[in-house]
Coordinates of C-alpha atoms and ligand atoms in Angstrom, one line a residue:
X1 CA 52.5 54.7 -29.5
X2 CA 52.0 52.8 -26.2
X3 CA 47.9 52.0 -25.6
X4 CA 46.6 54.1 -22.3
X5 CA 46.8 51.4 -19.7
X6 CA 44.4 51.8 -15.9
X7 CA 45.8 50.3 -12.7
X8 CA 43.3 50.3 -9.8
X9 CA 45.5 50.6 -6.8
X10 CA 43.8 49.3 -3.8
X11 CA 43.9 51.2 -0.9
X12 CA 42.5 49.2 2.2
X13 CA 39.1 49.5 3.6
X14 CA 37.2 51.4 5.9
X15 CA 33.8 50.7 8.4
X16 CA 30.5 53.1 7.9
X17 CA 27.2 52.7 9.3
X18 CA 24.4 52.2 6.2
X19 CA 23.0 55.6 6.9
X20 CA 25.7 57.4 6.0
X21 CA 26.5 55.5 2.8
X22 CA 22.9 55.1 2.0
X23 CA 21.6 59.0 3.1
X24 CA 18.4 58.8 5.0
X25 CA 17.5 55.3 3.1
X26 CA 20.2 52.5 5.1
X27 CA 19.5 49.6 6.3
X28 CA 21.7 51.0 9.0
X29 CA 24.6 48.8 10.3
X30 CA 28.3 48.4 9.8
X31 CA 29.4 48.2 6.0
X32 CA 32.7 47.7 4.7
X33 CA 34.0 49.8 2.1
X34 CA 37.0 49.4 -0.2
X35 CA 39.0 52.7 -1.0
X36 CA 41.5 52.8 -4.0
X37 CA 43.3 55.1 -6.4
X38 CA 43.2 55.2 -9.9
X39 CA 46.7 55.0 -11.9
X40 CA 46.1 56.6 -15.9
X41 CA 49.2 55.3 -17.8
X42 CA 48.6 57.4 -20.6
X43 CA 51.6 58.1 -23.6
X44 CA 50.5 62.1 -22.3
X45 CA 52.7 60.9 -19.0
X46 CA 51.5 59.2 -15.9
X47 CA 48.2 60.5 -14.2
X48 CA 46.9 59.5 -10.4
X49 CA 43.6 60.1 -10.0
X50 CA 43.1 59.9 -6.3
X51 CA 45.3 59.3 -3.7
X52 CA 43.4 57.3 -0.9
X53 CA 43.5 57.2 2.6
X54 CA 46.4 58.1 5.5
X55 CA 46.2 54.8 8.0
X56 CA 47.9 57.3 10.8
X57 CA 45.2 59.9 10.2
X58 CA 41.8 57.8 10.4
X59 CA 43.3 56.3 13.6
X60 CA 44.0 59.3 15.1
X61 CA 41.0 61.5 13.6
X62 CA 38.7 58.7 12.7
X63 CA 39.3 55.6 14.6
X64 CA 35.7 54.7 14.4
X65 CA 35.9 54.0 10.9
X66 CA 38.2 50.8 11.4
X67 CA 40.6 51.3 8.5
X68 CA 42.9 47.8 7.4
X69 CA 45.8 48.6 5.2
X70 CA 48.7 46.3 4.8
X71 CA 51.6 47.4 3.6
X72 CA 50.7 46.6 -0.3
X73 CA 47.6 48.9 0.2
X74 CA 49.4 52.2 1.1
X75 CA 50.6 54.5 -1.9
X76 CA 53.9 53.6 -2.2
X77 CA 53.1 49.8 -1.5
X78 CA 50.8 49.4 -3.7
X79 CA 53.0 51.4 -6.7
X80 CA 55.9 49.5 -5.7
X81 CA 53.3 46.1 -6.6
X82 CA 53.0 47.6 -10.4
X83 CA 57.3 48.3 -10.3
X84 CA 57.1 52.1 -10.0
X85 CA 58.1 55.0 -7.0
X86 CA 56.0 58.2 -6.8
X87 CA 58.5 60.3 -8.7
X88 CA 57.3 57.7 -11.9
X89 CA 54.0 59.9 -11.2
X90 CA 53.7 63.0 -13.4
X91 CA 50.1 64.6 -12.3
X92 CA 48.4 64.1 -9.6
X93 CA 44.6 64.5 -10.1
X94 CA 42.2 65.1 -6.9
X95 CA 38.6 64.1 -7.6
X96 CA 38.1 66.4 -4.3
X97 CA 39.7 66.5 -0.6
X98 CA 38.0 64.2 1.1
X99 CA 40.3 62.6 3.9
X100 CA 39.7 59.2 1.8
X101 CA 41.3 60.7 -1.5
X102 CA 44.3 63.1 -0.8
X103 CA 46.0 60.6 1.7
X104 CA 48.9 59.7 -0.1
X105 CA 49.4 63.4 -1.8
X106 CA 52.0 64.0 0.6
X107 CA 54.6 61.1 -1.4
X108 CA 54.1 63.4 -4.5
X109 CA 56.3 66.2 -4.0
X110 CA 57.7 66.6 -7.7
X111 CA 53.9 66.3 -9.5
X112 CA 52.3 68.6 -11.1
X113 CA 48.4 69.1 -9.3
X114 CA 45.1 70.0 -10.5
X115 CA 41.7 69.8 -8.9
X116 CA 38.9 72.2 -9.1
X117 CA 39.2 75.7 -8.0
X118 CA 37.1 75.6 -5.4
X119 CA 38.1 72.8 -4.1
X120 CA 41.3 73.8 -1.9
X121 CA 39.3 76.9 -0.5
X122 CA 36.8 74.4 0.5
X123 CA 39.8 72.1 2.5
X124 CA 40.8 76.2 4.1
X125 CA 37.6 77.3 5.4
X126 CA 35.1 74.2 5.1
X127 CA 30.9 73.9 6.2
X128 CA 30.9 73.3 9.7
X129 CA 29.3 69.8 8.9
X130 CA 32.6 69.2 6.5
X131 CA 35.3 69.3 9.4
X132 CA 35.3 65.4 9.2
X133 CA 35.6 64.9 5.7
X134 CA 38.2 67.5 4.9
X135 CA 40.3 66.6 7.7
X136 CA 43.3 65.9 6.2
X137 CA 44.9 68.5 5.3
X138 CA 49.0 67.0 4.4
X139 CA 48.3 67.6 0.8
X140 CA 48.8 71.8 1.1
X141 CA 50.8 73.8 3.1
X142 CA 48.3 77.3 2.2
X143 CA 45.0 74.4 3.9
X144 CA 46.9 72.9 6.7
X145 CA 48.0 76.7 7.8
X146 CA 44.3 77.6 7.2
X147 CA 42.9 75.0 9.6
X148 CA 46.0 75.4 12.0
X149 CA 47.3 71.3 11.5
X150 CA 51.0 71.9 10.5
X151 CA 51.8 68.9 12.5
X152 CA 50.0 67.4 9.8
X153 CA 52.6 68.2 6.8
X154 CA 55.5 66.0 5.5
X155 CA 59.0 67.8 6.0
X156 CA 59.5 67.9 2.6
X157 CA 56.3 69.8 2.1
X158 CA 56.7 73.1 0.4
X159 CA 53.9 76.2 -0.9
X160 CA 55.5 75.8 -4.6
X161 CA 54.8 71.8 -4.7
X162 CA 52.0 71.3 -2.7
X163 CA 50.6 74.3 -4.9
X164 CA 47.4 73.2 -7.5
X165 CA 46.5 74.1 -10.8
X166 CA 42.6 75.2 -10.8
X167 CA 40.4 73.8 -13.6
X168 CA 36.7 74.2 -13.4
X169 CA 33.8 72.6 -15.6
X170 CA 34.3 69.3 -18.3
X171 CA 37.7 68.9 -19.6
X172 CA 40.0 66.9 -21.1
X173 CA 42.9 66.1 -19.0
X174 CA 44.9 63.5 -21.6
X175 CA 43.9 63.0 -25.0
X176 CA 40.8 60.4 -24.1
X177 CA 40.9 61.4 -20.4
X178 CA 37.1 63.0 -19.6
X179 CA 36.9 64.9 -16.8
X180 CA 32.9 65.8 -15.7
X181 CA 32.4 67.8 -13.3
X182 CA 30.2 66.3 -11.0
X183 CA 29.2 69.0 -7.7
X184 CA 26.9 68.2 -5.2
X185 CA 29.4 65.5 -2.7
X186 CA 32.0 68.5 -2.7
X187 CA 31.6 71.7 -4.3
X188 CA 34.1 70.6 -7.1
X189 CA 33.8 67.1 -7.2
X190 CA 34.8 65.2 -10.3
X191 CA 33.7 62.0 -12.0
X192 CA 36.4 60.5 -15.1
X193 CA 35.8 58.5 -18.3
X194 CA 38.8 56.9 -19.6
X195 CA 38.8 55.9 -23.9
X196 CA 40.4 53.0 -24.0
X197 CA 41.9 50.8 -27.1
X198 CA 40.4 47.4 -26.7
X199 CA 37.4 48.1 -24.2
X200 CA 34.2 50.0 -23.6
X201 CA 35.4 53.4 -21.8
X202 CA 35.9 53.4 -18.4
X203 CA 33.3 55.6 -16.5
X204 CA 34.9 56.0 -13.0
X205 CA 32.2 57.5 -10.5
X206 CA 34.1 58.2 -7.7
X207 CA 32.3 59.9 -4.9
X208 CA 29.2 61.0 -6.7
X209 CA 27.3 57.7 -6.4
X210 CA 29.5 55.5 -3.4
X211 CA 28.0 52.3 -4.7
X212 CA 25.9 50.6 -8.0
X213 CA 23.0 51.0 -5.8
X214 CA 23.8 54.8 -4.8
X215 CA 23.8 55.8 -8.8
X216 CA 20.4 53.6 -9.5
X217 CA 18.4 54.8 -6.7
X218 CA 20.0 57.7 -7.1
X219 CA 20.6 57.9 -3.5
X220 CA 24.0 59.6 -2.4
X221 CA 25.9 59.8 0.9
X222 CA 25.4 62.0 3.9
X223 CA 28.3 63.3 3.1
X224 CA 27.5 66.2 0.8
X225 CA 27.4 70.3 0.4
X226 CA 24.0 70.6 -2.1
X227 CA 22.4 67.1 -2.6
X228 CA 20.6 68.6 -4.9
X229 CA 23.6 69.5 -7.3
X230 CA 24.5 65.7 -6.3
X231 CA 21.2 64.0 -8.1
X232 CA 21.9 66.4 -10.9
X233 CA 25.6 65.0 -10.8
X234 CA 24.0 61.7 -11.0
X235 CA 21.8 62.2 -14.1
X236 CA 24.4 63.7 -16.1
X237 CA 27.4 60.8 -15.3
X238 CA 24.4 58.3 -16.3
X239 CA 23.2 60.0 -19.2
X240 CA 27.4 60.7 -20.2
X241 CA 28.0 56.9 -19.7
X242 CA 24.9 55.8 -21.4
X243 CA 25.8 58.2 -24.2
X244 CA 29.6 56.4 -24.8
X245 CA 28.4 53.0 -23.7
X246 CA 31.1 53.6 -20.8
X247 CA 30.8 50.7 -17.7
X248 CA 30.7 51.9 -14.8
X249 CA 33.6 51.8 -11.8
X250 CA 32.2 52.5 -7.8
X251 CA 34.2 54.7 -5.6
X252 CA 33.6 52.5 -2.5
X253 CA 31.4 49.6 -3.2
X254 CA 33.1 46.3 -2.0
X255 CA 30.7 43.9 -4.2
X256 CA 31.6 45.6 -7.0
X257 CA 35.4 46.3 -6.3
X258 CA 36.0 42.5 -5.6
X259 CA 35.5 42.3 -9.3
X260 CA 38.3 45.1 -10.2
X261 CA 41.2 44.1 -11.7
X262 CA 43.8 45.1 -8.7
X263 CA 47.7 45.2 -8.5
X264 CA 49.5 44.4 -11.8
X265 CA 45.9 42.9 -13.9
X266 CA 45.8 46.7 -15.7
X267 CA 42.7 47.6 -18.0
X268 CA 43.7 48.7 -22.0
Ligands
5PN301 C1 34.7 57.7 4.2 C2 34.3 59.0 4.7 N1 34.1 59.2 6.0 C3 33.7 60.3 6.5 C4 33.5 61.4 5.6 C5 33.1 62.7 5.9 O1 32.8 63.2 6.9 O2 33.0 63.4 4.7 C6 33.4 62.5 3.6 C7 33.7 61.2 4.3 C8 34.1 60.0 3.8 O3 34.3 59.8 2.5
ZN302 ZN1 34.1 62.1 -0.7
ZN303 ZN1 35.3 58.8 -0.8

């Protein structure tokens, strides 16, 4: 049997003030922050955690934000870098529907999806102060009819395949494959720990804590439906990475991500 291998694909970057990634705490200013996916290459099948960002949408939703994405950096670039196409993908995994994580959904017609179940309700009928954040909607035909952005779906795009499996609470998605459910960012926000064969296991925050600072201040992003639920999210990802002696992986902290093994340098 195969060992599970990670790939980090990177996605490009994108501008926020401090404020928002650092709520109510800053400095304020312009920071630039990586955004990537997360590639599980597991002997279960193949598992994308994440998807990243759409380079048309943020210019034409979010312009302000200043994405850069070469070629390499969108979905299919950046698979094509590790010698696969998106029908090598078997499962697509959304941490939550953040603009910045469902991006590239839309080349993953034949996967199988799963995300929480509250989380494509959430894309249909968001908090008025989510509009931004769940903007795009290309991943689903049932939440781009909701919010009235067909214009927004690939051809291709179909109820059936852009249809999700619910799953709710801690999981295991692959044998080794922990999934935490970590609310408070979006209702049904996820954090991962990957078992590995010849390394400590991988604890991948994603959005719960943006940054190494976020998760030791404990200080999350504006972005958010209960911050309260969020520090409580916090806590537990520390206490379950303490607990497996896990190191830690930032969703969108560019200090740490310029250490990340990127492209074909995979983690086993
Ligand atoms: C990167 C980014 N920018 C804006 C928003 C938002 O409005 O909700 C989440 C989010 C982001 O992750
Ligand atoms: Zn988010
Ligand atoms: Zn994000």
């Amino acid at each position: 049997m195969t060992d599970t291998k990670v790939y980090f694909l990177d996605g490009g970057s994108l501008v926020l003030d401090g404020f928002h990634i650092f709520w109510n705490r800053g400095p304020g200013g312009e920071v630039r922050f990586p955004s990537y996916s997360v590639l599980i290459d597991h002997p279960e099948g193949r598992f994308m955690i994440d998807t990243g960002y759409d380079y048309d949408h943020v210019m034409k939703v979010l312009p302000f934000e200043k994405p850069i994405q070469s070629k390499d950096q969108t979905m299919p670039g950046a698979l094509k870098l590790i010698g696969l196409e998106p029908k090598d993908i078997d499962v697509v995994f959304n941490s939550h529907f953040h603009f910045d994580h469902c991006g590239g959904n839309k080349y993953f017609p034949d996967a199988r999806k799963i995300c929480h179940r509250l989380e494509v309700p959430q894309a249909c009928n968001p908090a008025p102060f989510e509009h931004l954040g769940y903007s795009d909607l290309s991943f689903s035909v049932e939440a781009a009819e909701a919010r009235g952005v067909t214009d927004q779906l690939l051809p291709n795009a179909t109820r059936a395949n852009t249809t999700f499996e619910g799953v709710e609470g801690d999981f295991e998605l692959a044998k080794g494959v922990h999934m935490i459910y970590a609310p408070g960012h979006a209702v049904g926000n996820y954090a991962v720990m990957i078992e590995l064969a010849n390394r400590r296991p991988m604890m991948l925050v994603l959005d719960a804590a943006y940054t190494r600072r976020s998760l030791e201040t404990l200080c999350q992003a504006s972005f958010h439906i209960d911050p309260v639920k969020g520090i409580e999210s916090m806590h537990k990802i520390r206490k379950y990475a303490e607990d497996h002696d896990a190191e830690l992986f930032f969703s969108h902290d560019m200090e740490s991500f310029e250490t990340y093994q990127t492209g074909t340098r995979f983690y086993s």
